[in-house]
mmCIF file of C-alpha atoms in Angstrom:
data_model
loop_
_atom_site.group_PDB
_atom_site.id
_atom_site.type_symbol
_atom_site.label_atom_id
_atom_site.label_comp_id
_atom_site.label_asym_id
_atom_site.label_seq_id
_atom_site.Cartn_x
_atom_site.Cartn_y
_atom_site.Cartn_z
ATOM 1 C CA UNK A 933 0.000 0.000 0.000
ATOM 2 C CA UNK A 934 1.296 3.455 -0.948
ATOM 3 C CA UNK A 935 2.390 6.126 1.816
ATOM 4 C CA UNK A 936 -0.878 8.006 2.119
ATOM 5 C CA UNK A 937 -0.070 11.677 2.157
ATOM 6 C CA UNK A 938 -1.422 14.190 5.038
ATOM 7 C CA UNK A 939 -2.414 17.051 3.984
ATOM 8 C CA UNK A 940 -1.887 19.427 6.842
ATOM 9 C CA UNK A 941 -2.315 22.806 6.062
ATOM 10 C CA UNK A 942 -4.959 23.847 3.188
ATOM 11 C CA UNK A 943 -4.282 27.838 3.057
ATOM 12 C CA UNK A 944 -2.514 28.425 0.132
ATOM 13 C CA UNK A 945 -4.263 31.729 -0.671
ATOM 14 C CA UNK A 946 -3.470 35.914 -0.619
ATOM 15 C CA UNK A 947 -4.737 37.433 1.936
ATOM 16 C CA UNK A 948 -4.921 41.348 0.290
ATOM 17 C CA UNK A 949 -5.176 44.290 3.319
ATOM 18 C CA UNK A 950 -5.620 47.596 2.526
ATOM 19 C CA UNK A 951 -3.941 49.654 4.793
ATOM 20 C CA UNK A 952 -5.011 53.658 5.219
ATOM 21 C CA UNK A 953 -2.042 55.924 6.994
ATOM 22 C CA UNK A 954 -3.715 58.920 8.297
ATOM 23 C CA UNK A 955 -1.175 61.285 6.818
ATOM 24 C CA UNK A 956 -0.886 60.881 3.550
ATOM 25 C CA UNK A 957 -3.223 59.845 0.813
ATOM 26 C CA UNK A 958 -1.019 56.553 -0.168
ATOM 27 C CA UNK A 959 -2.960 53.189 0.760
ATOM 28 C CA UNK A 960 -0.192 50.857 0.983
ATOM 29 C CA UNK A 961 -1.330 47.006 -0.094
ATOM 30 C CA UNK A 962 0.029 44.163 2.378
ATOM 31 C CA UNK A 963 -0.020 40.817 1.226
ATOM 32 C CA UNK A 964 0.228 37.737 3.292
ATOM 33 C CA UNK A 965 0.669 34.768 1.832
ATOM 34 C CA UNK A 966 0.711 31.004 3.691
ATOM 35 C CA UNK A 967 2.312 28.279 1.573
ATOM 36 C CA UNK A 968 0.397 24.581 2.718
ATOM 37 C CA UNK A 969 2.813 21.800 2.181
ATOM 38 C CA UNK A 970 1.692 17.562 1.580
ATOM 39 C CA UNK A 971 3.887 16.140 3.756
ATOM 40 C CA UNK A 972 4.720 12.344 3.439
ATOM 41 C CA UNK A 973 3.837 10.635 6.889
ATOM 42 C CA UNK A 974 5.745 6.882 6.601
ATOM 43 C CA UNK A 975 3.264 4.352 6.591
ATOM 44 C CA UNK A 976 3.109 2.794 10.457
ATOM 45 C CA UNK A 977 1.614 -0.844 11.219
ATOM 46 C CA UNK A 978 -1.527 -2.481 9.208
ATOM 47 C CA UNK A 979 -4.662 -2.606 10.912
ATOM 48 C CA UNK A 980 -5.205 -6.431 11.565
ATOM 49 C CA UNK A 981 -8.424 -6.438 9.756
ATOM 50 C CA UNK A 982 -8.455 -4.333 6.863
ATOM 51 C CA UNK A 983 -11.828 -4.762 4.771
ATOM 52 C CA UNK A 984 -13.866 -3.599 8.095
ATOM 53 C CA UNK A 985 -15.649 0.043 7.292
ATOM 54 C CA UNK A 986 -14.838 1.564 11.050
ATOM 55 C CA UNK A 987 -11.408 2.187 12.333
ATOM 56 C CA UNK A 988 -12.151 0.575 15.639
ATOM 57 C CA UNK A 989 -13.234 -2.973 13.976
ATOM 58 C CA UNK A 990 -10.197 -2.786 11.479
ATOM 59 C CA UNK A 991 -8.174 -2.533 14.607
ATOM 60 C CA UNK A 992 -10.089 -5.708 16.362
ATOM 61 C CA UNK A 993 -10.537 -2.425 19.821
ATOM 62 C CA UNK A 994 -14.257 -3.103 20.122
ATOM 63 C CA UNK A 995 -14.698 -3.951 23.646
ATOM 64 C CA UNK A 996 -11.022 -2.936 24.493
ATOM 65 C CA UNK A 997 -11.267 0.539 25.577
ATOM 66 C CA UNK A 998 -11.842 2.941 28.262
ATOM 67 C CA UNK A 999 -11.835 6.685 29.205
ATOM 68 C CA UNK A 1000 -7.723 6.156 30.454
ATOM 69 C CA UNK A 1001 -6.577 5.123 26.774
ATOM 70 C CA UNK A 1002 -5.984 8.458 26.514
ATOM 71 C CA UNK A 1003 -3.643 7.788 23.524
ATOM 72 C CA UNK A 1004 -6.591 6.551 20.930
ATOM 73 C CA UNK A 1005 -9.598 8.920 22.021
ATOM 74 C CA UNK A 1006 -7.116 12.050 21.346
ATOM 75 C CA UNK A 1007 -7.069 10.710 17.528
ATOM 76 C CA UNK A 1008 -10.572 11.861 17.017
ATOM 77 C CA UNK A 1009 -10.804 15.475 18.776
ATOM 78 C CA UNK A 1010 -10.151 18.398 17.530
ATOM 79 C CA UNK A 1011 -7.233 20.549 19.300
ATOM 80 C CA UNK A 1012 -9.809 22.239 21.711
ATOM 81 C CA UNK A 1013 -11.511 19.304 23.005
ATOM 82 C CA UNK A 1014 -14.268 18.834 20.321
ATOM 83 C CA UNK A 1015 -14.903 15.666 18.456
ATOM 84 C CA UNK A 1016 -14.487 15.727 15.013
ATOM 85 C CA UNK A 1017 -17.900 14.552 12.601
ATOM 86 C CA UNK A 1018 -18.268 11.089 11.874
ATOM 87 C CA UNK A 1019 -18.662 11.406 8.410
ATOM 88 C CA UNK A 1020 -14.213 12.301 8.416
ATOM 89 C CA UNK A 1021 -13.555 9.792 11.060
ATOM 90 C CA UNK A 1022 -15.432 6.877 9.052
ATOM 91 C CA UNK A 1023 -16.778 5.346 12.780
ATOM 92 C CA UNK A 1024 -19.981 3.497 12.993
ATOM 93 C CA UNK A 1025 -22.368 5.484 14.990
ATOM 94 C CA UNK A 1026 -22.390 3.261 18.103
ATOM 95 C CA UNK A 1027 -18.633 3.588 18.454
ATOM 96 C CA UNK A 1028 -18.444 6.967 17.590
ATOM 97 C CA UNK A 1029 -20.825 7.400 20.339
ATOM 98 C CA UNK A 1030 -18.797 5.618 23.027
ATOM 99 C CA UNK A 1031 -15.856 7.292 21.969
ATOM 100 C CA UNK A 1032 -17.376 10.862 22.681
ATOM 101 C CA UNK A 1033 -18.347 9.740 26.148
ATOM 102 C CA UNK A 1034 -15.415 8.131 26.582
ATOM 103 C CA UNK A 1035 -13.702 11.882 25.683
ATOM 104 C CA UNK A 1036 -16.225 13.441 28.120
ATOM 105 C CA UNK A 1037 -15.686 11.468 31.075
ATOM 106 C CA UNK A 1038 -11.696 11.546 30.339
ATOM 107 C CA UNK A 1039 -12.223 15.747 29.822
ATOM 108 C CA UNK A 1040 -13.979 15.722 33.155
ATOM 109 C CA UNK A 1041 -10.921 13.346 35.023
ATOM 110 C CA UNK A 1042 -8.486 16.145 33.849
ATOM 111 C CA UNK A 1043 -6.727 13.440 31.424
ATOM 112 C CA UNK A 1044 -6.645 15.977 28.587
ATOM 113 C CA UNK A 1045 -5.353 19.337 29.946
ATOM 114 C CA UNK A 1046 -4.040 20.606 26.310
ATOM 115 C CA UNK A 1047 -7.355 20.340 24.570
ATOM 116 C CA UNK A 1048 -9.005 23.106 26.097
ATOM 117 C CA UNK A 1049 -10.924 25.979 24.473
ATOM 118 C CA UNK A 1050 -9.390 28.909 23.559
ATOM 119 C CA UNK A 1051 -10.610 31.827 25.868
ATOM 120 C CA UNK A 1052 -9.897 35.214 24.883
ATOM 121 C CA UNK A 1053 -6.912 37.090 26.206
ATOM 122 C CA UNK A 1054 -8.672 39.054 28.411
ATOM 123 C CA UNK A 1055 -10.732 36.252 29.943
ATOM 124 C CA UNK A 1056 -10.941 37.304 33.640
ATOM 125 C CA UNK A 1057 -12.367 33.834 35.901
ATOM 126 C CA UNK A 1058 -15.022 35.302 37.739
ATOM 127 C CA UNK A 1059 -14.242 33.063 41.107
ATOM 128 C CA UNK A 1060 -11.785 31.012 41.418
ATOM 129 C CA UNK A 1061 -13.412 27.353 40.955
ATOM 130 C CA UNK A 1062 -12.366 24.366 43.315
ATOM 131 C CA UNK A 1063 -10.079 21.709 41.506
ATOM 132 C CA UNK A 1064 -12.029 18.814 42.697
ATOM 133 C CA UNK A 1065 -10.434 15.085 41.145
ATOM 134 C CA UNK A 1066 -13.189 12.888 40.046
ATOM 135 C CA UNK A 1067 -13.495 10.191 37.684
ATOM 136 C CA UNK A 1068 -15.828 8.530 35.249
ATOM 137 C CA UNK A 1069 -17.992 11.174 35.775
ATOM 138 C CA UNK A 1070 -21.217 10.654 33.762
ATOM 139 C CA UNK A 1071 -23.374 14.082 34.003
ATOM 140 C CA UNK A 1072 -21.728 17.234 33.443
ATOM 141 C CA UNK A 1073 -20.845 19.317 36.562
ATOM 142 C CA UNK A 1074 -23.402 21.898 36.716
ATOM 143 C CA UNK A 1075 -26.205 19.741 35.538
ATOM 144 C CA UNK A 1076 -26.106 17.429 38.669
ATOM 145 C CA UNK A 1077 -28.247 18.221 41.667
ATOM 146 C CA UNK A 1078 -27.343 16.676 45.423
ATOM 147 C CA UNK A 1079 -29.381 14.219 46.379
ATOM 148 C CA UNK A 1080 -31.211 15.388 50.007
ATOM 149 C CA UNK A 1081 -32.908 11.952 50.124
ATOM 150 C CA UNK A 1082 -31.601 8.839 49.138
ATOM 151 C CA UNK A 1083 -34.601 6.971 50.080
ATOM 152 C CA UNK A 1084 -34.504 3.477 51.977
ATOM 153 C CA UNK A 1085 -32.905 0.260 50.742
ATOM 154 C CA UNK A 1086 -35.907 -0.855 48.772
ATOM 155 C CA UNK A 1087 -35.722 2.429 46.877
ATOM 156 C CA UNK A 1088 -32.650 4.008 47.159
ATOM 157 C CA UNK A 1089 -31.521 6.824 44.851
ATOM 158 C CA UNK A 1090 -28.006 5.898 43.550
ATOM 159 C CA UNK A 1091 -25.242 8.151 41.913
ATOM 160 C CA UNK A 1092 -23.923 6.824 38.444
ATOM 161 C CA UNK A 1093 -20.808 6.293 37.985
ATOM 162 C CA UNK A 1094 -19.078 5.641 34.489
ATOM 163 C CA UNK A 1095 -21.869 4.943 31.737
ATOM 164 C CA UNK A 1096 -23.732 2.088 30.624
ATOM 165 C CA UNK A 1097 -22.571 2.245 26.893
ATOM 166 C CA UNK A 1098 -19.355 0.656 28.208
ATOM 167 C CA UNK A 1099 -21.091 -2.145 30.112
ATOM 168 C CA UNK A 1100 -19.665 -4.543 27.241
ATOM 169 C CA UNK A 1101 -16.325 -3.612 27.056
ATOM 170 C CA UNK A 1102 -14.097 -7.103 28.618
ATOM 171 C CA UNK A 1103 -13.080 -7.729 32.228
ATOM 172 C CA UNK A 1104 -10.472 -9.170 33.203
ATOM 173 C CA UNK A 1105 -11.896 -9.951 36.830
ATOM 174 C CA UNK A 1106 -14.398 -12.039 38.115
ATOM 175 C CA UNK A 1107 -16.251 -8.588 39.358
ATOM 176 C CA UNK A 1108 -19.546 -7.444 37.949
ATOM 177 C CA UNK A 1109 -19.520 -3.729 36.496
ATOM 178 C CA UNK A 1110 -20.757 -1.086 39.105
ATOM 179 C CA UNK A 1111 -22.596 1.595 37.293
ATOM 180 C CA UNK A 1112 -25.094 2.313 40.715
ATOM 181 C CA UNK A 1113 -22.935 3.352 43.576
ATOM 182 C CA UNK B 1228 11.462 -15.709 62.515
ATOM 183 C CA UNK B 1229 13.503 -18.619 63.951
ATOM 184 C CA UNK B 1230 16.336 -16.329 64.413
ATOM 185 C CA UNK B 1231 14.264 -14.011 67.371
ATOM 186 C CA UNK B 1232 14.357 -15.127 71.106
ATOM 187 C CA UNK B 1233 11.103 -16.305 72.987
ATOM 188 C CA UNK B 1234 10.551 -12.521 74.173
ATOM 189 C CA UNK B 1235 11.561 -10.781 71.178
ATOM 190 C CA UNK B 1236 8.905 -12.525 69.000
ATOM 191 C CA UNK B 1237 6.095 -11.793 71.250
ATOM 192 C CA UNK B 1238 7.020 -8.619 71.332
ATOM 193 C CA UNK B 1239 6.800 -7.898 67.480
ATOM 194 C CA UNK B 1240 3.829 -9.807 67.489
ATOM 195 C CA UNK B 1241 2.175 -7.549 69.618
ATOM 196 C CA UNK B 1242 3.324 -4.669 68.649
ATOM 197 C CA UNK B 1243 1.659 -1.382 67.113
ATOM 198 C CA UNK B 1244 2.862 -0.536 63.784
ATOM 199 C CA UNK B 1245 2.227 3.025 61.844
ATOM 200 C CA UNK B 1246 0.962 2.755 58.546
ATOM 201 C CA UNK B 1247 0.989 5.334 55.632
ATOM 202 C CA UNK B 1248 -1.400 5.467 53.062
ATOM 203 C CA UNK B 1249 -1.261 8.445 50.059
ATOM 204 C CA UNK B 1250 -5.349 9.356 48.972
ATOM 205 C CA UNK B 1251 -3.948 11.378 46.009
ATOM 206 C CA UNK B 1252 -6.080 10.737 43.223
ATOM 207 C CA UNK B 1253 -7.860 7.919 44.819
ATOM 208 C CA UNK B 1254 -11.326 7.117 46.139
ATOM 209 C CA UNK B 1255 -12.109 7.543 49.702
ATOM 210 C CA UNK B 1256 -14.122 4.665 50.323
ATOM 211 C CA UNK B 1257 -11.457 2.264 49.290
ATOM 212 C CA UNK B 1258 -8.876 3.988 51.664
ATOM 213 C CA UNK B 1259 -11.699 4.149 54.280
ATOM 214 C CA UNK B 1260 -11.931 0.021 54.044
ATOM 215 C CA UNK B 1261 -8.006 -0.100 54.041
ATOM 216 C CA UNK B 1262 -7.906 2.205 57.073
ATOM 217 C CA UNK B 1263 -10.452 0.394 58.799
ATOM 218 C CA UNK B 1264 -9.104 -3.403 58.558
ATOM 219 C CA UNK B 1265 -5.816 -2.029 59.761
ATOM 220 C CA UNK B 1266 -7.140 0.023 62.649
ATOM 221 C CA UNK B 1267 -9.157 -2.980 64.147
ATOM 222 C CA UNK B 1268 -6.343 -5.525 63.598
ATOM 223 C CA UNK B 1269 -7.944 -7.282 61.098
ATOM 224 C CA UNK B 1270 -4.583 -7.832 58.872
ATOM 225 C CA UNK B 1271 -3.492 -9.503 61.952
ATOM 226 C CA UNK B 1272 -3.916 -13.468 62.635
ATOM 227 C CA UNK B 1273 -3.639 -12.749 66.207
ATOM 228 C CA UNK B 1274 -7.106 -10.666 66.021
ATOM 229 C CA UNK B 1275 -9.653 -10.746 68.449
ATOM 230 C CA UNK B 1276 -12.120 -7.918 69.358
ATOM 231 C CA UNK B 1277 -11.373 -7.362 72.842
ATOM 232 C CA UNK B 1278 -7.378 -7.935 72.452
ATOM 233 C CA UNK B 1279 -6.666 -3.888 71.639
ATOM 234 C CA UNK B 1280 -4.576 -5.225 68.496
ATOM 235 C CA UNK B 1281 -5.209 -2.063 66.093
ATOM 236 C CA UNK B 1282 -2.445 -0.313 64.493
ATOM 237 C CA UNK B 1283 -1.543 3.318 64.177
ATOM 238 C CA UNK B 1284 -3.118 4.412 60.084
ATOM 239 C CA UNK B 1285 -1.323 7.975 58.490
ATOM 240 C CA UNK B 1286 -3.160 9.345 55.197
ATOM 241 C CA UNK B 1287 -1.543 12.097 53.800
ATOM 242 C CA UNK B 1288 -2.707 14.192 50.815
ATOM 243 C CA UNK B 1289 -6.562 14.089 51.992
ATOM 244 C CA UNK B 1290 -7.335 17.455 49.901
ATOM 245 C CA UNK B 1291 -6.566 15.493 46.435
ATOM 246 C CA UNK B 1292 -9.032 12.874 47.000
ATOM 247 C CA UNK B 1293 -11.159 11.949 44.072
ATOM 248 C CA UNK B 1294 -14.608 10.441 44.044
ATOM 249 C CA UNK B 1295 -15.812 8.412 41.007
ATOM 250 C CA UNK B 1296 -18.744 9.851 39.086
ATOM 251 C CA UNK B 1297 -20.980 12.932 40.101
ATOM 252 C CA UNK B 1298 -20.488 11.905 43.813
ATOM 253 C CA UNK B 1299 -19.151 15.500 44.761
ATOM 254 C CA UNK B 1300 -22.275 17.320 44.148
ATOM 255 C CA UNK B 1301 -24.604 14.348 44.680
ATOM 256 C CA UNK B 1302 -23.361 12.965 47.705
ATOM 257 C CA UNK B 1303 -24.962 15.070 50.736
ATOM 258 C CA UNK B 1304 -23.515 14.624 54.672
ATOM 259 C CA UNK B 1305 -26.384 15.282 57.105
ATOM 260 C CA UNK B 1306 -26.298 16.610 60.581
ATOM 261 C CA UNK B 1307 -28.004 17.664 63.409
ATOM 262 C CA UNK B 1308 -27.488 20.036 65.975
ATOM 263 C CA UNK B 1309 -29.721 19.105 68.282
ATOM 264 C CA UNK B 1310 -31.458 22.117 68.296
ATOM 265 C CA UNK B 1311 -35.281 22.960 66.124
ATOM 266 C CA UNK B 1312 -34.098 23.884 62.939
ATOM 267 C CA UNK B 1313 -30.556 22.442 62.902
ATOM 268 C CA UNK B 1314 -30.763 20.035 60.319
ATOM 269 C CA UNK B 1315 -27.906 20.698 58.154
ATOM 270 C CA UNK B 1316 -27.218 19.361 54.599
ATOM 271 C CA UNK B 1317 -23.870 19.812 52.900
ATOM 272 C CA UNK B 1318 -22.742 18.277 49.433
ATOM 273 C CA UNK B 1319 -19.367 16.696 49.685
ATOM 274 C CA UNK B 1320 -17.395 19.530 47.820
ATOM 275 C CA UNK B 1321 -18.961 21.972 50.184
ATOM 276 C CA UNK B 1322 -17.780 19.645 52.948
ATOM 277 C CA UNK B 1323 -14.501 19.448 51.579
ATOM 278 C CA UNK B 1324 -13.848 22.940 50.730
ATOM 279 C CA UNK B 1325 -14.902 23.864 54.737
ATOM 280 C CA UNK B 1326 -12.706 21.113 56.226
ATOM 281 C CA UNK B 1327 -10.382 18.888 53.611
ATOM 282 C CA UNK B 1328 -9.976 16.328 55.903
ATOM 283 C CA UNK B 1329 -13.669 15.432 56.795
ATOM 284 C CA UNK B 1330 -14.719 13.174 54.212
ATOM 285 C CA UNK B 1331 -12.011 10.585 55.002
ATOM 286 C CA UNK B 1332 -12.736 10.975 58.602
ATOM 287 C CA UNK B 1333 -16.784 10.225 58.161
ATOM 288 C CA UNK B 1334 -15.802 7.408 55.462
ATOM 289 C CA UNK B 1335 -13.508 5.689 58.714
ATOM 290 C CA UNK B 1336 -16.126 6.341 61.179
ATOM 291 C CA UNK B 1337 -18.871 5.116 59.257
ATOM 292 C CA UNK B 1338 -16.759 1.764 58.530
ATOM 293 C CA UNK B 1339 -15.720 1.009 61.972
ATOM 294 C CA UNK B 1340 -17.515 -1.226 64.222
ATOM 295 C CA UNK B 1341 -20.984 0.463 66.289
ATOM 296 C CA UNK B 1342 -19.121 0.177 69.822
ATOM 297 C CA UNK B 1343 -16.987 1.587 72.554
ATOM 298 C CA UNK B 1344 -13.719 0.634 70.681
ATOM 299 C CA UNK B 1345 -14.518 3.019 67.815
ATOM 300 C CA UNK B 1346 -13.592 6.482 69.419
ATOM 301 C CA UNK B 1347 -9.894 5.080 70.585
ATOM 302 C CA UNK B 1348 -9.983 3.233 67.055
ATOM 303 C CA UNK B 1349 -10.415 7.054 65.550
ATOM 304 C CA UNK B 1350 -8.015 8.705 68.315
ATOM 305 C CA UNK B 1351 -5.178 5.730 66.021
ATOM 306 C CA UNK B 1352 -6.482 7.402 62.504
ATOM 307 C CA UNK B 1353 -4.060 10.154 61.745
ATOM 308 C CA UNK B 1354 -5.201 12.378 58.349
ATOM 309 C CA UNK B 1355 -3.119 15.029 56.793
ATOM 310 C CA UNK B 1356 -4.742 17.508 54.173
ATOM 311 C CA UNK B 1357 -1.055 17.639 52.188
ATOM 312 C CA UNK B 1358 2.367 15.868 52.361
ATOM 313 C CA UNK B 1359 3.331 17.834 55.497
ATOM 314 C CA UNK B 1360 3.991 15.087 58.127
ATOM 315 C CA UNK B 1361 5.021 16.434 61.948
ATOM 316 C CA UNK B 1362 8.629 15.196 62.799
ATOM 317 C CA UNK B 1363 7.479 12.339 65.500
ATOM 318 C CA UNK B 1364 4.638 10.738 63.346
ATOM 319 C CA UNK B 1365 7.127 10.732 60.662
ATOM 320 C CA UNK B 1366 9.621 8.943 62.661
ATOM 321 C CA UNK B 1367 7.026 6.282 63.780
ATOM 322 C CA UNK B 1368 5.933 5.148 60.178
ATOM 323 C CA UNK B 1369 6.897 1.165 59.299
ATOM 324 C CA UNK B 1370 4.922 0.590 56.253
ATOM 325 C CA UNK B 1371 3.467 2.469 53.031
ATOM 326 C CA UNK B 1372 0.372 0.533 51.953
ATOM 327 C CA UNK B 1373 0.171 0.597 48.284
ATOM 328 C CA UNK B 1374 -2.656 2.556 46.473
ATOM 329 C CA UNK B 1375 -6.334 0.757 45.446
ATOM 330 C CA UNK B 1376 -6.713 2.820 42.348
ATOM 331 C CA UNK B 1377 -4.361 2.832 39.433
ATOM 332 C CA UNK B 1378 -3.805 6.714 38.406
ATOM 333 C CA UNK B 1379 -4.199 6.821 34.724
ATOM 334 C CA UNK B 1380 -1.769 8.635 32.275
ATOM 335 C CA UNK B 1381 -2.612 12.292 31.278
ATOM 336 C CA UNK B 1382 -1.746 12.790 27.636
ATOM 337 C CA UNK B 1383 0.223 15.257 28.585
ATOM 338 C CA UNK B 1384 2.954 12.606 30.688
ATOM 339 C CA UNK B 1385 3.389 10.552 27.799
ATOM 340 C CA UNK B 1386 6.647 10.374 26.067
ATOM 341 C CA UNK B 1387 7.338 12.075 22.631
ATOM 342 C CA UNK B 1388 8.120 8.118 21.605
ATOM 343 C CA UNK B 1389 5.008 6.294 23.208
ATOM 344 C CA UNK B 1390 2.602 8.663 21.082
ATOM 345 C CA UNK B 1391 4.389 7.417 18.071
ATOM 346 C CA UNK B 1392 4.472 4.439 18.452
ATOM 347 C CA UNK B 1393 0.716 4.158 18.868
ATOM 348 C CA UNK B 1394 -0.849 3.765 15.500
ATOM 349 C CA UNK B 1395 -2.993 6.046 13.661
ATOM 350 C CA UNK B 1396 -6.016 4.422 13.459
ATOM 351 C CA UNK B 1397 -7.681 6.854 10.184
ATOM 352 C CA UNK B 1398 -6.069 8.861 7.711
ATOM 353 C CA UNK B 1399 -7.882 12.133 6.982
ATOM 354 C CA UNK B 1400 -9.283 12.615 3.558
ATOM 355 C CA UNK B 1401 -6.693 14.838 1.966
ATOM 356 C CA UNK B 1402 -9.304 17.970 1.433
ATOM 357 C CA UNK B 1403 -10.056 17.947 4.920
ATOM 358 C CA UNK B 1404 -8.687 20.864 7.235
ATOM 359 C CA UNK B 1405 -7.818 19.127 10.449
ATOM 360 C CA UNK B 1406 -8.617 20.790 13.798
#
């Protein structure tokens, strides 16, 4: 199989300003121009099963992953934390969707601390916000109310921890999966 | 050991030891259980309830304790004053934000057993907020216990060389702009 080619950059284009000094009548024209270069990436290892349509079955990863593996969910997000459309990624819906929860929950444990939005420059915090360590946090922070009454045994109000989209991934143990705590 | 006397044997036997145990990153309940076996003397063979054979427990770093899912604005500690109109209702990152060192303490309490024993069992739990140990507790330490949760990798503490070798799994179409 031939070295696929990344494109990386796609601005190849003149960017024409008109600049207008107060003084004098002369509007001097600044061009910038940005070159975009095809760079040859070497061709790494072969996915073990080639003819499947999504990445993750080519790669045999169905059940095999988890908000830690840190190193395959930041292939498909953007640089500030988004994921990128399904339709450039080629996953089937299902995994896409566990892989965007699995990049949720790994957002909310802190795992990827260089994908954050860009704020503006003069982005002021308006109090500073505890750092509080959690993991496999299912419900974003704000959304979650406390519970004031769990209720007796029979009908106990539980907190959710991790998500049930994952509840076929393998184990290793003899211990069920705890999604109620 | 074959190699002690008569005396000296019974005397490590029955001796208190100090153990540390680091809550950074992990979740309180499991250092709560961990805390709890050791205080009662429950690692011990020579347990029994009324033989006073609970060890000395250290957790340091209680302020960097993390709970799994939305448990730190769901999870509420009650209390009661005593008084009409002194039922009080905190969520645990309220509770931690007042006093870092509470949640581990109520997680120990809560796992001990419901008699007399408990308070001196509590009086043996020693919890530190950050790595700051006084010089005497320091001195006393014999064992680190080793941590219940695994701390996963931030992308960020990977090597230049790990990331490569980790296959791409999808090209990009070649008119796409990435990020």
């Amino acid at each position: 199989m031939a070295a696929r080619s990344v494109f990386r950059s796609l601005w190849t284009s003149f960017a024409g300003l008109k600049l207008e000094s107060r003084g004098t009548n002369l509007s001097s024209l600044r061009t910038i121009s940005i070159e975009g270069q095809i760079l040859e990436v070497p061709v790494g290892a072969q996915p073990p099963n080639p003819t499947a349509k999504c990445p993750i079955y080519r790669w045999n990863l169905q059940n095999k992953y988890n908000y830690t593996d840190v190193l395959l969910l930041s292939q498909f997000i953007r640089s500030d934390g988004g994921m990128l459309p399904r339709r450039v990624t080629g996953l089937c819906p299902e995994e896409h969707r566990k892989i965007a929860i699995c990049v949720q929950m790994a957002h909310r444990a802190g795992l990827l601390p260089d994908h954050k939005p860009k704020l503006p420059e003069d982005h002021v915090p308006k109090r500073p916000k505890p750092k509080l360590n959690r993991y496999l946090t299912r419900w974003s922070i704000d959304s979650v109310k406390p519970i004031y009454k769990t209720g007796l045994k029979w009908c106990k109000k539980r907190m959710p921890v991790g998500h049930p989209i994952l509840k076929n991934n393998v184990r290793y143990g003899v211990k069920p999966l705890y999604i109620k705590h | 050991m074959s190699s002690f006397s008569r005396s000296a044997q019974q005397w490590a036997t029955f001796a208190r030891s100090w153990f540390l145990i680091d809550a950074r990153m992990q979740p309180p309940g499991k250092i709560a259980t961990m805390c709890s076996i050791r205080l009662q003397g429950k690692h011990k063979p020579i347990y029994h309830a009324l033989s006073d054979c609970g060890d000395h427990v250290v957790v340091i770093n209680s302020k960097h304790i993390a709970f799994s899912g939305n448990k730190w604005e769901q999870k509420v500690y009650s209390s009661h004053t005593g008084y009409p109109g002194g039922f009080k209702q905190v969520t645990a990152a309220q509770l931690h934000h007042k006093d870092p060192k509470a949640i581990v303490r109520l997680a120990v309490y809560g796992m001990l057993p419901r008699n007399l024993h408990r308070r001196t069992m509590m009086q043996r739990l020693h919890i530190f907020p950050e790595d700051e140990l006084p010089y005497d507790i320091q001195a006393n330490l014999t064992e680190e216990l080793p941590q219940p949760r695994e701390i996963p990798k931030k992308l960020s503490e990977y090597t230049r060389e790990e990331i490569d070798a980790f296959p791409r799994l999808w090209t990009p179409p070649e008119d796409y702009k990435m990020k």
